[in-house]
mmCIF file with all atom_site columns, C-alpha atoms in Angstrom:
data_model
loop_
_atom_site.group_PDB
_atom_site.id
_atom_site.type_symbol
_atom_site.label_atom_id
_atom_site.label_alt_id
_atom_site.label_comp_id
_atom_site.label_asym_id
_atom_site.label_entity_id
_atom_site.label_seq_id
_atom_site.pdbx_PDB_ins_code
_atom_site.Cartn_x
_atom_site.Cartn_y
_atom_site.Cartn_z
_atom_site.occupancy
_atom_site.B_iso_or_equiv
_atom_site.pdbx_formal_charge
_atom_site.auth_seq_id
_atom_site.auth_comp_id
_atom_site.auth_asym_id
_atom_site.auth_atom_id
_atom_site.pdbx_PDB_model_num
ATOM 1   C CA . MET A 1 1   ? 79.524  -9.616  -72.651  1.00 51.00 ? 466 MET A CA 1
ATOM 2   C CA . ARG A 1 2   ? 82.013  -6.893  -73.581  1.00 51.00 ? 467 ARG A CA 1
ATOM 3   C CA . SER A 1 3   ? 85.002  -9.178  -72.850  1.00 50.00 ? 468 SER A CA 1
ATOM 4   C CA . ILE A 1 4   ? 83.494  -11.915 -75.063  1.00 46.00 ? 469 ILE A CA 1
ATOM 5   C CA . LYS A 1 5   ? 83.172  -9.456  -77.967  1.00 42.00 ? 470 LYS A CA 1
ATOM 6   C CA . LYS A 1 6   ? 86.798  -8.380  -77.457  1.00 41.00 ? 471 LYS A CA 1
ATOM 7   C CA . LEU A 1 7   ? 87.952  -12.003 -77.371  1.00 39.00 ? 472 LEU A CA 1
ATOM 8   C CA . VAL A 1 8   ? 86.024  -12.842 -80.550  1.00 36.00 ? 473 VAL A CA 1
ATOM 9   C CA . ALA A 1 9   ? 87.398  -9.726  -82.279  1.00 42.00 ? 474 ALA A CA 1
ATOM 10  C CA . ALA A 1 10  ? 90.956  -10.633 -81.225  1.00 41.00 ? 475 ALA A CA 1
ATOM 11  C CA . LEU A 1 11  ? 90.542  -14.202 -82.482  1.00 38.00 ? 476 LEU A CA 1
ATOM 12  C CA . LEU A 1 12  ? 89.119  -13.050 -85.815  1.00 39.00 ? 477 LEU A CA 1
ATOM 13  C CA . THR A 1 13  ? 91.962  -10.555 -86.210  1.00 41.00 ? 478 THR A CA 1
ATOM 14  C CA . ALA A 1 14  ? 94.545  -13.257 -85.473  1.00 40.00 ? 479 ALA A CA 1
ATOM 15  C CA . VAL A 1 15  ? 92.977  -15.597 -88.030  1.00 38.00 ? 480 VAL A CA 1
ATOM 16  C CA . MET A 1 16  ? 92.865  -12.844 -90.682  1.00 40.00 ? 481 MET A CA 1
ATOM 17  C CA . VAL A 1 17  ? 96.481  -11.763 -90.047  1.00 35.00 ? 482 VAL A CA 1
ATOM 18  C CA . SER A 1 18  ? 97.723  -15.339 -90.221  1.00 40.00 ? 483 SER A CA 1
ATOM 19  C CA . ALA A 1 19  ? 95.763  -15.977 -93.453  1.00 38.00 ? 484 ALA A CA 1
ATOM 20  C CA . MET A 1 20  ? 97.093  -12.751 -94.987  1.00 36.00 ? 485 MET A CA 1
ATOM 21  C CA . GLY A 1 21  ? 100.621 -13.709 -93.993  1.00 38.00 ? 486 GLY A CA 1
ATOM 22  C CA . ALA A 1 22  ? 100.295 -17.065 -95.788  1.00 39.00 ? 487 ALA A CA 1
ATOM 23  C CA . ALA A 1 23  ? 98.823  -15.399 -98.857  1.00 38.00 ? 488 ALA A CA 1
ATOM 24  C CA . THR A 1 24  ? 101.578 -12.800 -98.915  1.00 36.00 ? 489 THR A CA 1
ATOM 25  C CA . PHE A 1 25  ? 104.241 -15.497 -98.620  1.00 43.00 ? 490 PHE A CA 1
ATOM 26  C CA . ALA A 1 26  ? 102.647 -17.583 -101.389 1.00 49.00 ? 491 ALA A CA 1
ATOM 27  C CA . ALA A 1 27  ? 102.382 -14.602 -103.738 1.00 59.00 ? 492 ALA A CA 1
ATOM 28  C CA . GLY A 1 28  ? 106.101 -13.779 -103.758 1.00 83.00 ? 493 GLY A CA 1
ATOM 29  C CA . PRO A 1 29  ? 108.288 -14.460 -106.807 1.00 88.00 ? 494 PRO A CA 1
ATOM 30  C CA . LEU A 1 30  ? 109.774 -17.934 -107.059 1.00 95.00 ? 495 LEU A CA 1
ATOM 31  C CA . SER A 1 31  ? 113.389 -18.429 -106.042 1.00 95.00 ? 496 SER A CA 1
ATOM 32  C CA . ASP A 1 32  ? 115.880 -20.278 -108.252 1.00 97.00 ? 497 ASP A CA 1
ATOM 33  C CA . GLY A 1 33  ? 114.798 -23.874 -108.780 1.00 97.00 ? 498 GLY A CA 1
ATOM 34  C CA . LYS A 1 34  ? 112.493 -26.188 -110.710 1.00 98.00 ? 499 LYS A CA 1
ATOM 35  C CA . TYR A 1 35  ? 108.731 -26.219 -110.216 1.00 98.00 ? 500 TYR A CA 1
ATOM 36  C CA . THR A 1 36  ? 105.534 -27.623 -111.662 1.00 97.00 ? 501 THR A CA 1
ATOM 37  C CA . ALA A 1 37  ? 102.150 -25.887 -111.737 1.00 97.00 ? 502 ALA A CA 1
ATOM 38  C CA . ARG A 1 38  ? 98.538  -26.587 -112.602 1.00 97.00 ? 503 ARG A CA 1
ATOM 39  C CA . GLN A 1 39  ? 97.591  -24.656 -115.718 1.00 97.00 ? 504 GLN A CA 1
ATOM 40  C CA . ASN A 1 40  ? 94.280  -23.276 -116.935 1.00 96.00 ? 505 ASN A CA 1
ATOM 41  C CA . LEU A 1 41  ? 93.584  -21.217 -120.034 1.00 95.00 ? 506 LEU A CA 1
ATOM 42  C CA . TYR A 1 42  ? 91.033  -18.392 -119.769 1.00 96.00 ? 507 TYR A CA 1
ATOM 43  C CA . LYS A 1 43  ? 89.302  -16.084 -122.250 1.00 95.00 ? 508 LYS A CA 1
ATOM 44  C CA . ASN A 1 44  ? 89.353  -13.047 -119.972 1.00 94.00 ? 509 ASN A CA 1
ATOM 45  C CA . GLN A 1 45  ? 91.973  -11.283 -117.877 1.00 93.00 ? 510 GLN A CA 1
ATOM 46  C CA . GLU A 1 46  ? 89.948  -11.796 -114.690 1.00 95.00 ? 511 GLU A CA 1
ATOM 47  C CA . CYS A 1 47  ? 90.296  -15.573 -115.254 1.00 96.00 ? 512 CYS A CA 1
ATOM 48  C CA . THR A 1 48  ? 86.588  -16.256 -114.758 1.00 96.00 ? 513 THR A CA 1
ATOM 49  C CA . THR A 1 49  ? 85.684  -17.723 -118.179 1.00 96.00 ? 514 THR A CA 1
ATOM 50  C CA . LEU A 1 50  ? 87.554  -20.793 -119.399 1.00 95.00 ? 515 LEU A CA 1
ATOM 51  C CA . SER A 1 51  ? 88.779  -20.862 -122.978 1.00 91.00 ? 516 SER A CA 1
ATOM 52  C CA . MET A 1 52  ? 87.943  -23.717 -125.358 1.00 85.00 ? 517 MET A CA 1
ATOM 53  C CA . GLY A 1 53  ? 91.692  -24.462 -125.347 1.00 88.00 ? 518 GLY A CA 1
ATOM 54  C CA . ASP A 1 54  ? 91.609  -25.096 -121.577 1.00 93.00 ? 519 ASP A CA 1
ATOM 55  C CA . ALA A 1 55  ? 90.584  -28.700 -122.279 1.00 91.00 ? 520 ALA A CA 1
ATOM 56  C CA . ALA A 1 56  ? 94.054  -29.224 -123.772 1.00 92.00 ? 521 ALA A CA 1
ATOM 57  C CA . VAL A 1 57  ? 95.932  -28.035 -120.662 1.00 93.00 ? 522 VAL A CA 1
ATOM 58  C CA . ASN A 1 58  ? 93.773  -28.351 -117.543 1.00 90.00 ? 523 ASN A CA 1
ATOM 59  C CA . ASP A 1 59  ? 94.764  -31.901 -116.580 1.00 91.00 ? 524 ASP A CA 1
ATOM 60  C CA . MET A 1 60  ? 98.490  -31.459 -117.234 1.00 90.00 ? 525 MET A CA 1
ATOM 61  C CA . ARG A 1 61  ? 101.184 -29.521 -115.378 1.00 95.00 ? 526 ARG A CA 1
ATOM 62  C CA . ALA A 1 62  ? 103.515 -26.814 -116.644 1.00 96.00 ? 527 ALA A CA 1
ATOM 63  C CA . ASP A 1 63  ? 107.239 -26.975 -115.868 1.00 97.00 ? 528 ASP A CA 1
ATOM 64  C CA . ILE A 1 64  ? 108.934 -23.815 -114.590 1.00 98.00 ? 529 ILE A CA 1
ATOM 65  C CA . SER A 1 65  ? 112.690 -23.349 -114.153 1.00 98.00 ? 530 SER A CA 1
ATOM 66  C CA . ILE A 1 66  ? 114.029 -20.204 -112.486 1.00 98.00 ? 531 ILE A CA 1
ATOM 67  C CA . SER A 1 67  ? 117.701 -19.225 -112.634 1.00 97.00 ? 532 SER A CA 1
ATOM 68  C CA . GLY A 1 68  ? 119.422 -15.853 -112.263 1.00 96.00 ? 533 GLY A CA 1
ATOM 69  C CA . GLY A 1 69  ? 116.282 -13.764 -112.750 1.00 96.00 ? 534 GLY A CA 1
ATOM 70  C CA . LYS A 1 70  ? 115.215 -15.626 -115.908 1.00 97.00 ? 535 LYS A CA 1
ATOM 71  C CA . ALA A 1 71  ? 112.512 -18.255 -116.289 1.00 97.00 ? 536 ALA A CA 1
ATOM 72  C CA . THR A 1 72  ? 111.840 -21.099 -118.666 1.00 98.00 ? 537 THR A CA 1
ATOM 73  C CA . LEU A 1 73  ? 108.215 -22.169 -119.038 1.00 97.00 ? 538 LEU A CA 1
ATOM 74  C CA . VAL A 1 74  ? 107.198 -25.471 -120.627 1.00 97.00 ? 539 VAL A CA 1
ATOM 75  C CA . VAL A 1 75  ? 103.453 -25.721 -121.266 1.00 96.00 ? 540 VAL A CA 1
ATOM 76  C CA . HIS A 1 76  ? 102.282 -29.307 -121.770 1.00 94.00 ? 541 HIS A CA 1
ATOM 77  C CA . THR A 1 77  ? 99.103  -29.961 -123.754 1.00 93.00 ? 542 THR A CA 1
ATOM 78  C CA . HIS A 1 78  ? 97.297  -32.848 -125.401 1.00 90.00 ? 543 HIS A CA 1
ATOM 79  C CA . GLU A 1 79  ? 94.728  -33.427 -128.124 1.00 88.00 ? 544 GLU A CA 1
ATOM 80  C CA . ILE A 1 80  ? 91.141  -32.379 -127.492 1.00 87.00 ? 545 ILE A CA 1
ATOM 81  C CA . LYS A 1 81  ? 87.792  -33.229 -129.049 1.00 83.00 ? 546 LYS A CA 1
ATOM 82  C CA . TYR A 1 82  ? 85.339  -30.529 -130.032 1.00 79.00 ? 547 TYR A CA 1
ATOM 83  C CA . LEU A 1 83  ? 82.028  -31.483 -131.658 1.00 83.00 ? 548 LEU A CA 1
ATOM 84  C CA . GLY A 1 84  ? 83.538  -34.902 -132.373 1.00 86.00 ? 549 GLY A CA 1
ATOM 85  C CA . ILE A 1 85  ? 86.560  -33.457 -134.189 1.00 86.00 ? 550 ILE A CA 1
ATOM 86  C CA . THR A 1 86  ? 90.077  -33.936 -132.804 1.00 86.00 ? 551 THR A CA 1
ATOM 87  C CA . GLY A 1 87  ? 92.233  -30.843 -132.363 1.00 86.00 ? 552 GLY A CA 1
ATOM 88  C CA . HIS A 1 88  ? 95.108  -29.390 -130.371 1.00 87.00 ? 553 HIS A CA 1
ATOM 89  C CA . LEU A 1 89  ? 96.788  -26.139 -129.414 1.00 90.00 ? 554 LEU A CA 1
ATOM 90  C CA . GLY A 1 90  ? 98.911  -25.572 -132.496 1.00 89.00 ? 555 GLY A CA 1
ATOM 91  C CA . LYS A 1 91  ? 100.567 -22.253 -131.717 1.00 92.00 ? 556 LYS A CA 1
ATOM 92  C CA . MET A 1 92  ? 101.329 -20.077 -128.700 1.00 94.00 ? 557 MET A CA 1
ATOM 93  C CA . GLU A 1 93  ? 102.727 -16.569 -128.577 1.00 94.00 ? 558 GLU A CA 1
ATOM 94  C CA . VAL A 1 94  ? 104.159 -15.140 -125.356 1.00 94.00 ? 559 VAL A CA 1
ATOM 95  C CA . ASN A 1 95  ? 106.057 -11.824 -125.201 1.00 90.00 ? 560 ASN A CA 1
ATOM 96  C CA . GLY A 1 96  ? 106.036 -11.621 -128.992 1.00 91.00 ? 561 GLY A CA 1
ATOM 97  C CA . VAL A 1 97  ? 107.699 -15.036 -129.376 1.00 93.00 ? 562 VAL A CA 1
ATOM 98  C CA . VAL A 1 98  ? 105.648 -17.503 -131.437 1.00 95.00 ? 563 VAL A CA 1
ATOM 99  C CA . LYS A 1 99  ? 106.120 -21.226 -130.795 1.00 95.00 ? 564 LYS A CA 1
ATOM 100 C CA . LYS A 1 100 ? 104.702 -24.292 -132.457 1.00 94.00 ? 565 LYS A CA 1
ATOM 101 C CA . PRO A 1 101 ? 104.476 -27.423 -130.344 1.00 94.00 ? 566 PRO A CA 1
ATOM 102 C CA . LYS A 1 102 ? 107.047 -30.141 -130.183 1.00 95.00 ? 567 LYS A CA 1
ATOM 103 C CA . THR A 1 103 ? 105.674 -33.605 -129.577 1.00 93.00 ? 568 THR A CA 1
ATOM 104 C CA . LYS A 1 104 ? 106.659 -36.787 -127.859 1.00 90.00 ? 569 LYS A CA 1
ATOM 105 C CA . THR A 1 105 ? 104.661 -39.926 -127.247 1.00 89.00 ? 570 THR A CA 1
ATOM 106 C CA . VAL A 1 106 ? 104.830 -41.645 -123.877 1.00 81.00 ? 571 VAL A CA 1
ATOM 107 C CA . ASP A 1 107 ? 102.857 -44.850 -123.269 1.00 86.00 ? 572 ASP A CA 1
ATOM 108 C CA . GLY A 1 108 ? 100.770 -44.207 -126.380 1.00 84.00 ? 573 GLY A CA 1
ATOM 109 C CA . VAL A 1 109 ? 99.793  -40.661 -125.316 1.00 80.00 ? 574 VAL A CA 1
ATOM 110 C CA . LYS A 1 110 ? 100.973 -37.743 -127.458 1.00 84.00 ? 575 LYS A CA 1
ATOM 111 C CA . ASP A 1 111 ? 102.320 -34.810 -125.428 1.00 87.00 ? 576 ASP A CA 1
ATOM 112 C CA . TYR A 1 112 ? 102.404 -31.470 -127.241 1.00 91.00 ? 577 TYR A CA 1
ATOM 113 C CA . TYR A 1 113 ? 104.670 -29.009 -125.462 1.00 95.00 ? 578 TYR A CA 1
ATOM 114 C CA . PHE A 1 114 ? 105.748 -25.408 -125.911 1.00 96.00 ? 579 PHE A CA 1
ATOM 115 C CA . THR A 1 115 ? 109.001 -24.084 -124.423 1.00 97.00 ? 580 THR A CA 1
ATOM 116 C CA . PHE A 1 116 ? 109.528 -20.379 -123.706 1.00 97.00 ? 581 PHE A CA 1
ATOM 117 C CA . THR A 1 117 ? 112.955 -19.259 -122.436 1.00 97.00 ? 582 THR A CA 1
ATOM 118 C CA . GLY A 1 118 ? 114.401 -16.002 -121.142 1.00 97.00 ? 583 GLY A CA 1
ATOM 119 C CA . LEU A 1 119 ? 111.181 -14.878 -119.446 1.00 96.00 ? 584 LEU A CA 1
ATOM 120 C CA . ASP A 1 120 ? 111.267 -12.434 -116.523 1.00 96.00 ? 585 ASP A CA 1
ATOM 121 C CA . ALA A 1 121 ? 111.369 -14.631 -113.398 1.00 97.00 ? 586 ALA A CA 1
ATOM 122 C CA . SER A 1 122 ? 109.690 -11.942 -111.248 1.00 96.00 ? 587 SER A CA 1
ATOM 123 C CA . THR A 1 123 ? 106.433 -12.572 -113.137 1.00 95.00 ? 588 THR A CA 1
ATOM 124 C CA . PHE A 1 124 ? 106.233 -16.173 -111.856 1.00 96.00 ? 589 PHE A CA 1
ATOM 125 C CA . TYR A 1 125 ? 104.458 -16.653 -108.535 1.00 96.00 ? 590 TYR A CA 1
ATOM 126 C CA . GLU A 1 126 ? 101.462 -18.567 -107.202 1.00 97.00 ? 591 GLU A CA 1
ATOM 127 C CA . GLY A 1 127 ? 98.407  -17.595 -109.247 1.00 96.00 ? 592 GLY A CA 1
ATOM 128 C CA . CYS A 1 128 ? 100.347 -15.638 -111.886 1.00 96.00 ? 593 CYS A CA 1
ATOM 129 C CA . THR A 1 129 ? 98.794  -15.155 -115.315 1.00 96.00 ? 594 THR A CA 1
ATOM 130 C CA . ILE A 1 130 ? 100.727 -15.305 -118.576 1.00 95.00 ? 595 ILE A CA 1
ATOM 131 C CA . THR A 1 131 ? 99.066  -13.260 -121.323 1.00 95.00 ? 596 THR A CA 1
ATOM 132 C CA . GLY A 1 132 ? 99.535  -14.581 -124.829 1.00 94.00 ? 597 GLY A CA 1
ATOM 133 C CA . ARG A 1 133 ? 97.938  -15.505 -128.102 1.00 93.00 ? 598 ARG A CA 1
ATOM 134 C CA . PHE A 1 134 ? 96.817  -19.118 -128.300 1.00 92.00 ? 599 PHE A CA 1
ATOM 135 C CA . THR A 1 135 ? 95.694  -20.844 -131.491 1.00 89.00 ? 600 THR A CA 1
ATOM 136 C CA . THR A 1 136 ? 93.567  -23.967 -131.346 1.00 84.00 ? 601 THR A CA 1
ATOM 137 C CA . TYR A 1 137 ? 93.400  -26.175 -134.432 1.00 84.00 ? 602 TYR A CA 1
ATOM 138 C CA . ILE A 1 138 ? 90.182  -28.165 -134.738 1.00 80.00 ? 603 ILE A CA 1
ATOM 139 C CA . GLY A 1 139 ? 90.382  -30.180 -137.931 1.00 74.00 ? 604 GLY A CA 1
ATOM 140 C CA . ILE A 1 140 ? 91.886  -27.758 -140.441 1.00 74.00 ? 605 ILE A CA 1
ATOM 141 C CA . MET A 1 141 ? 90.259  -24.666 -138.916 1.00 76.00 ? 606 MET A CA 1
ATOM 142 C CA . PRO A 1 142 ? 92.595  -22.548 -136.722 1.00 83.00 ? 607 PRO A CA 1
ATOM 143 C CA . MET A 1 143 ? 90.998  -20.347 -134.059 1.00 82.00 ? 608 MET A CA 1
ATOM 144 C CA . GLY A 1 144 ? 93.364  -17.822 -132.492 1.00 86.00 ? 609 GLY A CA 1
ATOM 145 C CA . ALA A 1 145 ? 92.615  -15.482 -129.624 1.00 90.00 ? 610 ALA A CA 1
ATOM 146 C CA . THR A 1 146 ? 94.292  -13.642 -126.803 1.00 92.00 ? 611 THR A CA 1
ATOM 147 C CA . GLY A 1 147 ? 94.231  -15.856 -123.742 1.00 94.00 ? 612 GLY A CA 1
ATOM 148 C CA . TYR A 1 148 ? 95.384  -15.934 -120.174 1.00 95.00 ? 613 TYR A CA 1
ATOM 149 C CA . LEU A 1 149 ? 97.328  -18.950 -118.868 1.00 95.00 ? 614 LEU A CA 1
ATOM 150 C CA . LYS A 1 150 ? 96.982  -19.066 -115.090 1.00 97.00 ? 615 LYS A CA 1
ATOM 151 C CA . LEU A 1 151 ? 99.490  -21.069 -113.055 1.00 97.00 ? 616 LEU A CA 1
ATOM 152 C CA . THR A 1 152 ? 98.433  -22.379 -109.638 1.00 96.00 ? 617 THR A CA 1
ATOM 153 C CA . GLY A 1 153 ? 99.422  -25.080 -107.181 1.00 96.00 ? 618 GLY A CA 1
ATOM 154 C CA . ILE A 1 154 ? 103.106 -24.354 -107.810 1.00 96.00 ? 619 ILE A CA 1
ATOM 155 C CA . GLN A 1 155 ? 105.334 -26.990 -106.197 1.00 95.00 ? 620 GLN A CA 1
#
């Protein structure tokens, strides 16, 4: 019985160490290159409560380029409907830099995108959170709030 407990303990330890090793590897900063990531917008820093603006980003991917310790982040968004009114993310502020979206239409779908350059590349890793101020425009009514853009599934 004692040897079975030791074997089970050893197996559990091996599984935990291997899982921690994968998590540690995944959490490291990105090396130079081009990546895409799933994006979600949250109301709180713990990333447990989705923001109303999440509907504009959650089915699109962000583009990340890393070069020489600097990062470029392109956040892609689209129009959303809230209470039957069409809206979009109309302004984003990251690191004190305010951007309004540029747009392009592909196959009849309007892509709103925000480009931030010169960001610290060490802050980009699997599951990283970008803190900013995000303004959603529903009809003519802007609603701005601090938000947390979480990037996951980086490839």
